[in-house]
XYZ file of N, CA and C in Angstrom:
702
model
N -52.256 37.922 -47.553
C -52.129 38.161 -46.277
C -51.962 37.201 -45.488
N -50.659 37.913 -44.796
C -50.150 36.834 -43.691
C -51.361 36.319 -42.563
N -51.028 34.840 -42.465
C -51.691 34.034 -41.446
C -51.308 34.744 -40.141
N -52.205 34.600 -39.043
C -52.152 35.345 -37.732
C -52.761 34.463 -36.909
N -52.220 34.167 -35.446
C -53.143 33.413 -34.389
C -54.351 33.923 -34.097
N -55.354 33.035 -33.972
C -56.572 33.508 -33.822
C -56.920 33.307 -32.240
N -58.064 33.938 -31.671
C -58.362 33.755 -30.575
C -58.416 32.659 -29.693
N -59.170 31.458 -30.531
C -59.301 30.206 -30.366
C -57.251 29.661 -29.854
N -56.797 30.140 -30.938
C -55.311 29.343 -31.007
C -54.560 29.911 -29.925
N -54.794 31.375 -29.352
C -54.210 31.882 -28.323
C -54.316 31.212 -27.207
N -55.666 30.869 -26.970
C -56.446 30.147 -25.610
C -55.434 28.865 -25.416
N -55.101 27.982 -26.856
C -54.392 27.051 -26.794
C -52.935 27.123 -26.335
N -52.456 28.372 -26.533
C -50.967 28.323 -26.286
C -50.868 28.810 -24.621
N -52.059 29.549 -23.948
C -52.053 29.783 -22.657
C -52.296 28.244 -22.139
N -52.820 27.536 -22.811
C -53.131 25.966 -21.916
C -52.156 25.023 -22.076
N -51.278 25.427 -23.247
C -49.829 24.935 -23.694
C -48.927 25.051 -22.545
N -49.026 26.421 -21.953
C -48.013 27.160 -20.793
C -48.078 26.366 -19.985
N -49.720 26.292 -19.138
C -50.092 25.781 -17.835
C -49.553 23.983 -17.993
N -49.893 23.455 -19.119
C -49.499 22.248 -19.257
C -47.820 22.043 -19.005
N -47.157 22.803 -19.355
C -45.566 22.959 -18.852
C -45.326 23.284 -17.820
N -46.170 23.825 -16.844
C -45.696 24.206 -15.240
C -45.636 25.696 -15.186
N -46.204 26.553 -16.322
C -46.079 27.590 -15.889
C -47.386 28.375 -15.730
N -47.881 28.921 -14.025
C -48.739 29.044 -13.752
C -49.320 30.059 -13.812
N -47.783 31.223 -13.406
C -48.155 32.583 -13.173
C -48.724 33.451 -14.526
N -49.789 34.009 -14.656
C -50.448 34.609 -15.654
C -49.503 35.237 -16.680
N -49.111 36.313 -15.634
C -48.001 37.502 -16.227
C -46.778 36.784 -16.920
N -46.577 35.662 -16.319
C -45.200 35.030 -16.969
C -46.165 34.575 -18.564
N -46.990 33.825 -18.159
C -47.657 33.417 -19.657
C -47.875 34.130 -20.685
N -48.280 35.465 -20.355
C -48.539 36.672 -21.420
C -47.286 36.732 -22.435
N -46.067 36.629 -21.628
C -44.743 36.409 -22.162
C -44.709 35.757 -23.210
N -44.664 34.523 -22.447
C -44.339 33.123 -23.029
C -45.507 33.221 -24.381
N -46.616 33.397 -24.233
C -47.590 33.137 -25.411
C -47.463 34.029 -26.739
N -46.666 35.334 -25.925
C -46.208 36.396 -26.752
C -45.036 36.066 -27.782
N -44.448 35.161 -27.324
C -42.989 34.604 -27.699
C -43.398 33.259 -28.801
N -44.330 32.540 -28.501
C -44.879 31.472 -29.098
C -45.404 31.752 -30.409
N -46.330 32.958 -29.944
C -47.554 33.329 -31.067
C -46.614 33.961 -32.048
N -45.333 34.853 -31.519
C -44.455 35.540 -32.772
C -43.816 34.285 -33.478
N -43.124 33.310 -32.759
C -42.230 32.289 -33.673
C -43.264 31.342 -34.669
N -44.731 31.139 -34.444
C -45.429 30.206 -35.318
C -45.592 31.200 -36.350
N -46.205 32.344 -36.046
C -46.445 33.123 -37.291
C -45.124 33.457 -38.170
N -44.044 33.525 -37.600
C -42.915 33.720 -38.573
C -42.332 32.525 -39.198
N -43.083 30.998 -38.895
C -42.992 30.088 -39.788
C -44.034 30.142 -40.921
N -45.388 30.820 -40.412
C -46.433 30.529 -41.615
C -46.055 31.622 -42.688
N -45.144 32.704 -42.096
C -44.859 33.211 -43.419
C -43.973 32.450 -44.236
N -43.457 31.629 -44.088
C -42.408 30.902 -44.972
C -43.359 29.521 -45.405
N -44.182 29.219 -44.369
C -44.718 28.228 -44.986
C -46.296 28.253 -44.384
N -47.341 28.853 -45.146
C -48.624 29.075 -44.855
C -49.367 27.910 -44.659
N -48.954 26.864 -45.145
C -49.921 25.514 -44.964
C -49.482 24.779 -43.677
N -48.241 25.141 -42.881
C -48.040 24.454 -42.077
C -49.162 24.579 -40.582
N -49.188 23.364 -40.092
C -50.455 23.371 -39.247
C -50.054 24.230 -37.871
N -50.968 24.472 -37.353
C -50.965 25.076 -35.755
C -50.047 24.398 -34.590
N -50.678 23.110 -34.495
C -50.176 22.132 -33.933
C -48.104 21.969 -34.251
N -48.169 21.638 -35.791
C -46.569 21.664 -35.780
C -45.709 22.720 -35.776
N -46.329 23.860 -36.051
C -45.799 25.479 -35.681
C -45.469 25.472 -34.249
N -46.511 25.049 -33.292
C -46.166 25.364 -32.056
C -45.146 24.351 -31.322
N -44.950 23.075 -32.211
C -43.832 21.982 -31.580
C -42.687 22.600 -31.991
N -42.666 23.582 -33.109
C -41.130 23.676 -33.553
C -40.989 24.779 -32.473
N -41.770 25.559 -32.050
C -41.696 26.912 -31.531
C -40.819 26.669 -30.251
N -41.559 25.370 -29.574
C -41.251 25.151 -28.237
C -39.900 24.391 -28.326
N -39.522 23.777 -29.456
C -38.043 23.575 -29.588
C -37.143 24.613 -29.716
N -37.732 25.939 -29.744
C -36.547 26.938 -29.812
C -36.415 27.274 -28.244
N -37.205 27.008 -27.357
C -36.667 27.420 -26.101
C -35.854 26.497 -25.420
N -35.791 25.168 -25.599
C -35.063 24.294 -25.238
C -35.674 23.639 -23.940
N -35.000 22.618 -23.638
C -35.501 21.819 -22.502
C -35.924 22.612 -21.154
N -34.976 23.975 -20.763
C -35.533 24.657 -19.646
C -35.613 25.934 -19.836
N -36.202 26.222 -21.465
C -36.666 27.182 -21.921
C -37.798 28.171 -20.877
N -38.710 27.488 -20.413
C -39.839 27.956 -20.012
C -39.471 28.275 -18.363
N -38.558 27.518 -17.959
C -38.409 27.986 -16.602
C -37.210 28.981 -16.616
N -36.292 29.037 -17.381
C -35.226 30.076 -17.359
C -35.837 31.436 -17.852
N -37.226 31.567 -18.591
C -37.676 33.017 -18.788
C -38.418 33.148 -17.580
N -38.996 32.238 -16.840
C -39.305 32.725 -15.247
C -38.367 33.302 -14.402
N -37.458 32.573 -14.290
C -36.555 32.929 -13.469
C -36.300 34.358 -13.879
N -35.988 34.506 -15.378
C -35.782 35.614 -15.853
C -36.424 36.873 -15.177
N -37.729 36.771 -15.622
C -38.987 37.682 -15.148
C -38.692 37.714 -13.817
N -38.564 37.084 -12.776
C -38.315 37.197 -11.335
C -37.087 37.757 -11.209
N -36.195 37.833 -11.833
C -35.031 38.513 -11.340
C -35.152 40.257 -12.201
N -36.007 40.331 -13.003
C -36.545 41.614 -13.580
C -37.163 42.455 -12.802
N -38.347 41.505 -11.887
C -39.244 42.072 -11.183
C -38.378 42.789 -9.539
N -37.484 41.821 -9.541
C -36.661 41.955 -8.343
C -35.928 42.896 -8.165
N -35.216 43.179 -9.917
C -34.243 44.539 -9.848
C -35.081 46.104 -9.500
N -36.459 45.569 -10.223
C -36.695 47.101 -10.688
C -37.633 47.743 -9.144
N -38.209 46.702 -8.647
C -38.498 47.061 -7.128
C -37.259 47.577 -6.322
N -36.206 46.754 -6.376
C -35.008 47.215 -5.677
C -34.842 48.499 -5.975
N -34.719 48.869 -7.450
C -34.253 50.306 -7.662
C -35.473 51.242 -7.094
N -36.866 50.932 -7.197
C -37.387 51.753 -6.426
C -37.370 51.988 -5.273
N -36.768 50.892 -4.597
C -36.994 51.164 -2.958
C -35.568 52.197 -2.715
N -34.344 52.039 -3.269
C -33.364 52.877 -3.269
C -33.540 54.066 -3.673
N -34.497 54.446 -4.802
C -34.517 56.117 -4.935
C -35.611 56.586 -3.829
N -36.638 55.499 -3.411
C -37.206 56.087 -2.052
C -36.558 56.662 -1.363
N -35.327 55.724 -0.752
C -34.434 55.709 0.352
C -33.380 57.157 -0.123
N -33.047 57.148 -1.084
C -32.343 58.390 -1.312
C -32.968 59.694 -1.446
N -34.443 59.725 -1.517
C -35.340 60.933 -1.316
C -35.005 61.561 0.224
N -34.895 60.865 1.079
C -34.129 61.257 2.636
C -33.008 61.629 2.902
N -31.983 61.342 1.625
C -30.844 62.147 1.941
C -30.290 63.193 0.626
N -31.637 63.784 0.059
C -31.475 64.797 -0.807
C -32.089 65.870 -0.332
N -32.203 66.943 -0.739
C -32.981 68.342 -0.527
C -34.335 68.129 -0.800
N -35.508 68.452 -0.256
C -35.387 68.888 1.138
C -35.349 68.063 2.456
N -35.877 66.731 2.071
C -36.265 65.869 3.027
C -34.649 65.655 3.915
N -33.513 65.675 3.489
C -32.526 65.301 4.251
C -32.263 66.319 5.339
N -33.198 67.561 5.292
C -33.123 68.164 6.630
C -33.846 67.573 7.966
N -34.824 66.955 7.171
C -35.800 66.319 8.634
C -34.919 64.828 8.834
N -34.031 64.349 7.719
C -33.197 62.941 8.051
C -32.052 63.697 9.104
N -31.465 64.878 8.245
C -30.459 65.047 9.362
C -30.552 65.607 11.138
N -31.855 66.129 11.350
C -32.231 66.497 12.200
C -32.697 65.076 13.567
N -33.184 64.064 12.635
C -33.604 63.162 13.361
C -32.110 62.309 13.831
N -31.383 62.137 12.673
C -30.203 61.737 13.101
C -29.113 62.288 14.095
N -29.103 63.642 14.223
C -28.281 64.716 15.017
C -29.373 64.310 16.499
N -30.544 64.453 16.363
C -31.381 64.264 17.728
C -31.027 62.817 18.401
N -31.042 61.928 17.687
C -30.533 60.673 18.468
C -29.320 60.554 18.803
N -28.166 61.684 17.952
C -26.914 61.202 18.566
C -26.508 61.904 19.833
N -27.412 63.082 20.035
C -27.295 63.659 20.983
C -28.070 62.990 22.411
N -28.990 62.245 21.896
C -29.588 61.790 23.160
C -28.872 60.329 23.348
N -28.320 59.681 22.739
C -27.192 58.863 22.882
C -26.131 59.049 23.788
N -25.340 60.537 23.462
C -24.645 61.053 24.392
C -24.996 61.339 25.738
N -26.410 61.840 25.962
C -27.167 62.143 27.083
C -27.314 60.811 27.839
N -27.978 59.872 27.641
C -28.024 58.714 28.320
C -26.851 57.995 28.557
N -25.972 57.954 27.778
C -24.788 57.320 27.942
C -25.189 55.599 28.175
N -26.030 55.220 27.386
C -26.374 53.562 27.670
C -26.567 52.886 26.116
N -25.662 53.212 25.559
C -25.751 53.016 23.891
C -26.135 51.416 23.760
N -25.631 50.504 24.394
C -26.091 49.083 24.259
C -27.465 48.835 24.694
N -27.914 49.537 25.549
C -29.462 49.073 26.181
C -30.467 50.042 25.159
N -30.089 51.297 24.541
C -30.804 51.861 23.509
C -31.241 50.779 22.409
N -29.885 50.434 22.046
C -30.118 49.768 20.600
C -30.989 48.659 20.953
N -30.390 47.891 21.825
C -30.975 46.670 22.473
C -32.711 46.541 22.338
N -32.993 48.103 23.084
C -34.576 48.543 23.023
C -35.124 48.762 21.416
N -34.299 49.400 20.796
C -34.850 49.385 19.650
C -35.133 48.326 18.747
N -33.975 47.520 18.972
C -34.366 46.427 18.205
C -35.363 45.293 18.664
N -35.925 45.355 19.961
C -36.787 44.664 20.810
C -38.217 45.368 20.015
N -38.453 46.747 20.237
C -39.329 47.478 19.543
C -39.506 47.145 17.943
N -38.696 46.685 17.246
C -38.736 46.616 15.799
C -39.210 45.540 15.760
N -38.554 44.238 16.378
C -39.317 42.780 16.288
C -40.745 43.040 16.710
N -41.082 43.598 17.770
C -42.703 43.961 17.809
C -43.588 44.485 17.116
N -42.841 45.615 16.499
C -43.725 46.180 15.647
C -43.888 45.306 14.453
N -42.754 44.492 13.896
C -43.051 43.743 12.721
C -44.391 42.386 13.054
N -43.966 41.899 14.135
C -45.367 40.948 14.838
C -46.516 41.526 14.684
N -46.967 42.812 15.027
C -48.223 43.596 14.764
C -48.154 43.658 13.260
N -47.251 44.195 12.407
C -47.549 44.420 10.900
C -47.845 42.918 10.565
N -47.181 42.204 10.696
C -47.658 40.690 10.067
C -49.200 40.272 10.398
N -49.461 40.418 11.608
C -50.808 40.128 11.951
C -52.003 41.390 11.677
N -51.683 42.461 11.678
C -52.729 43.425 11.305
C -52.722 44.149 10.157
N -51.360 44.400 9.628
C -51.123 45.183 8.150
C -50.790 44.578 7.155
N -50.048 43.321 7.068
C -49.985 42.465 6.030
C -50.998 41.795 5.109
N -52.251 41.522 6.012
C -53.429 40.965 5.390
C -53.797 42.122 4.500
N -54.073 43.341 4.945
C -54.447 44.368 4.253
C -53.885 44.775 3.052
N -52.488 44.142 2.888
C -51.506 44.665 1.866
C -51.577 43.497 0.767
N -52.153 42.423 1.002
C -52.533 41.507 0.113
C -53.139 41.676 -1.228
N -52.890 41.304 -2.440
C -53.713 41.560 -3.338
C -54.813 40.655 -3.461
N -55.694 40.966 -3.418
C -57.184 40.691 -3.759
C -57.592 40.122 -5.247
N -57.394 38.765 -5.535
C -57.069 38.165 -7.186
C -58.162 37.373 -7.292
N -58.749 37.274 -8.358
C -60.101 36.872 -9.135
C -59.567 34.946 -8.656
N -60.339 34.376 -8.143
C -59.709 32.722 -7.805
C -59.509 32.101 -9.104
N -58.153 31.324 -9.217
C -58.051 30.504 -10.529
C -56.766 31.401 -10.889
N -56.398 32.325 -10.678
C -55.527 33.370 -11.062
C -54.314 33.190 -10.510
N -53.057 33.108 -10.990
C -52.004 33.488 -10.167
C -50.973 34.265 -10.773
N -50.279 35.155 -10.162
C -49.351 36.239 -10.966
C -47.883 36.316 -10.140
N -46.793 36.441 -10.670
C -45.682 36.611 -10.399
C -45.679 37.950 -9.800
N -46.122 38.708 -10.232
C -46.235 40.045 -9.427
C -47.009 40.089 -7.999
N -47.722 39.236 -7.701
C -48.632 39.095 -6.400
C -47.588 38.370 -5.594
N -46.552 37.641 -6.312
C -45.697 36.878 -5.364
C -44.431 37.830 -4.930
N -44.190 38.624 -5.887
C -43.392 39.400 -5.576
C -43.646 40.507 -4.248
N -44.662 41.023 -4.292
C -45.523 41.921 -3.080
C -45.499 40.747 -1.789
N -45.710 39.511 -2.015
C -45.195 38.512 -0.701
C -44.199 38.668 -0.574
N -42.999 38.149 -1.266
C -42.027 38.687 -0.826
C -41.398 39.739 -0.552
N -41.859 40.885 -0.691
C -41.129 42.445 -0.367
C -41.876 42.464 1.395
N -42.696 41.792 1.557
C -43.531 42.033 2.932
C -42.753 41.165 4.075
N -41.771 39.924 3.696
C -41.329 39.088 4.012
C -39.941 39.418 4.990
N -39.664 40.727 4.704
C -38.534 41.103 5.572
C -38.439 41.185 6.989
N -39.529 40.811 7.563
C -39.624 40.873 8.963
C -38.708 39.567 9.397
N -38.622 38.252 8.558
C -38.092 37.215 8.687
C -36.431 37.698 8.904
N -36.125 38.380 8.080
C -34.386 38.703 8.260
C -34.425 39.872 9.366
N -35.286 40.363 10.275
C -35.517 41.150 11.235
C -35.180 40.174 12.434
N -35.806 39.171 12.511
C -35.342 38.112 13.337
C -34.138 37.913 13.905
N -32.908 38.316 12.798
C -31.750 37.743 13.201
C -31.160 39.118 13.890
N -31.453 40.188 13.895
C -30.990 41.549 14.483
C -30.724 41.342 15.885
N -31.326 40.706 16.750
C -30.767 40.863 18.035
C -29.403 39.905 18.402
N -29.114 39.047 17.424
C -28.070 38.275 17.321
C -27.012 39.075 16.879
N -27.177 39.767 15.750
C -26.180 40.501 15.085
C -25.588 41.858 15.741
N -26.820 42.256 16.541
C -26.156 43.357 17.654
C -25.454 43.100 18.622
N -25.719 41.624 19.019
C -24.902 41.269 20.473
C -23.532 40.993 20.012
N -23.375 40.583 18.780
C -22.013 40.225 18.252
C -21.284 41.485 17.930
N -22.052 42.535 17.566
C -21.107 43.628 17.235
C -20.640 44.375 18.653
N -21.498 44.493 19.281
C -21.444 45.027 20.700
C -20.139 44.036 21.346
N -20.401 42.580 21.363
C -19.696 41.580 22.099
C -17.954 42.076 21.346
N -17.872 41.874 20.339
C -16.294 42.172 19.257
C -15.923 43.320 19.812
N -16.842 44.756 19.582
C -16.238 45.875 19.879
C -16.083 46.586 21.171
N -16.716 45.852 22.362
C -16.723 46.558 23.367
C -17.705 47.344 23.699
N -18.060 47.424 24.906
C -19.116 48.532 24.972
C -18.626 49.811 25.305
N -17.359 49.950 25.764
C -16.668 51.245 25.696
C -16.278 51.892 24.587
N -16.035 50.815 23.306
C -15.634 51.451 22.193
C -16.944 52.531 21.425
N -18.137 51.470 21.673
C -19.176 52.404 20.914
C -19.697 53.458 21.654
N -18.914 53.898 22.701
C -19.336 55.688 23.579
C -18.583 56.506 22.677
N -17.707 55.991 21.787
C -16.692 56.987 21.159
C -17.935 57.983 20.330
N -17.766 59.259 20.073
C -18.472 60.430 19.577
C -18.672 59.845 17.875
N -17.588 59.384 17.287
C -17.863 59.221 15.925
C -18.651 57.839 15.799
N -18.186 56.856 16.484
C -19.140 55.764 16.482
C -20.666 55.877 16.759
N -20.813 56.893 17.846
C -22.391 56.974 18.216
C -23.389 57.765 17.259
N -22.050 58.443 16.270
C -22.933 59.330 15.427
C -23.269 58.021 14.013
N -22.298 57.096 13.906
C -22.404 56.078 12.754
C -23.669 55.304 13.297
N -23.589 55.010 14.543
C -25.083 54.223 15.050
C -26.454 54.826 14.969
N -26.499 56.354 15.081
C -27.344 57.101 15.015
C -27.956 57.050 13.595
N -26.918 57.385 12.763
C -27.115 57.283 11.319
C -27.941 56.008 10.966
N -27.105 54.834 11.299
C -27.415 53.535 11.007
C -29.180 53.276 11.042
N -29.445 53.524 12.682
C -30.498 53.429 13.174
C -31.772 54.394 12.422
N -31.494 55.470 11.881
C -32.513 56.112 11.123
C -32.367 55.789 9.577
N -31.274 55.385 9.127
C -31.127 54.869 7.657
C -32.421 53.471 7.527
N -32.104 52.206 8.689
C -32.627 51.404 8.763
C -34.075 51.324 9.084
N -34.492 52.632 9.604
C -35.868 52.933 10.152
C -36.498 53.172 8.437
N -36.160 53.975 7.659
C -36.403 54.704 6.792
C -36.785 53.460 5.687
N -35.590 52.455 5.752
C -35.368 51.419 4.614
C -36.445 50.497 5.025
N -36.777 50.169 6.276
C -37.876 49.284 6.740
C -39.342 49.759 6.200
N -39.434 51.059 6.474
C -40.847 51.578 6.302
C -41.063 51.635 4.792
N -40.160 51.801 4.003
C -40.145 51.719 2.273
C -40.265 50.247 2.046
N -39.787 49.453 2.701
C -40.029 47.974 2.052
C -41.161 47.789 2.690
N -41.907 47.977 3.718
C -43.242 47.084 4.092
C -44.487 47.936 3.972
N -44.104 49.697 3.416
C -45.501 49.940 2.969
C -45.003 50.742 1.578
N -44.285 51.297 1.060
C -43.993 52.207 0.092
C -44.128 51.001 -1.362
N -43.095 49.907 -1.338
C -42.988 48.933 -1.906
C -44.128 48.382 -2.518
N -44.968 47.801 -1.158
C -46.367 47.039 -1.681
C -47.603 47.844 -2.249
N -47.173 49.114 -1.569
C -48.343 50.116 -2.348
C -47.965 50.437 -3.990
N -46.846 50.083 -4.355
C -46.324 50.389 -5.866
C -46.656 49.472 -6.463
N -46.233 47.791 -6.029
C -46.338 46.892 -6.651
C -48.017 46.613 -7.052
N -49.140 47.203 -5.805
C -50.086 47.179 -5.863
C -50.847 47.997 -7.061
N -50.343 49.147 -6.995
C -50.678 50.091 -8.172
C -50.367 49.557 -9.532
N -49.186 49.089 -9.627
C -48.498 48.446 -10.847
C -49.470 47.351 -11.345
N -50.040 46.225 -10.472
C -50.421 45.365 -10.569
C -52.121 45.562 -11.186
N -52.666 46.898 -10.577
C -53.948 47.323 -11.316
C -53.958 48.116 -12.571
N -52.667 48.211 -12.601
C -52.466 49.576 -13.745
C -52.686 48.219 -15.095
N -51.779 47.119 -14.907
C -51.867 46.407 -15.627
C -52.771 45.169 -15.766
N -53.506 44.744 -14.624
C -54.557 43.673 -14.633
C -55.470 43.964 -13.978
N -56.248 45.147 -14.199
C -57.158 45.491 -13.579
C -58.621 44.573 -13.451
N -58.585 43.949 -14.507
C -59.498 43.232 -14.660
C -59.676 41.814 -13.586
N -58.381 41.338 -13.438
C -58.212 40.724 -12.285
C -58.255 40.849 -10.929
N -58.375 42.114 -10.512
C -58.252 42.731 -9.196
C -59.535 42.601 -8.582
N -59.691 42.212 -7.270
C -61.207 42.222 -6.645
C -61.356 43.574 -5.661
């Protein structure tokens, strides 16, 4: 019968990961799995090999930056995963039947911009309202979105939730961007019907995208966390 990693040795592998500056539990799980498999493969060839020696050999396979590279890879995987979810969520609003609502909102905004003939002020007001809404979000909603985790545990997935709700930092740049666009194109140019429709389309698109980033994605991350690590959620 082939020798396998015991529960005590498994705990030593977790401790080994922490000693090498891997603090996220979900990353530790992946590394421990790799290390355990590498050690057991060595035992198939040499059952008398000690656990410590097997661990030392397994660690060499990762190289000097092996652990940090795996962490970076895991971060990229999570980012890609939730970016794909966000785009799928967004595309729902441009497919049947939700596209009807999206089109009606875009058309209504387009007609309003034509009616008031004050595109620059309208867009400026929208940006200010957006900034105000994100301040309220940060102070009142953000705290509720945070994952409540048992003390002493850190998760990369929880960090992803934190990052997904930091979008309001980018929103703070919108006033300057909007000003530059109007400054370059000129106020009269943006009164063109085609450009007005483009502005209306963009405002609706940004609104849907922000809602997905601030509410839909955090909800999905929390669901995935509870599915995978229910014992660590409070």
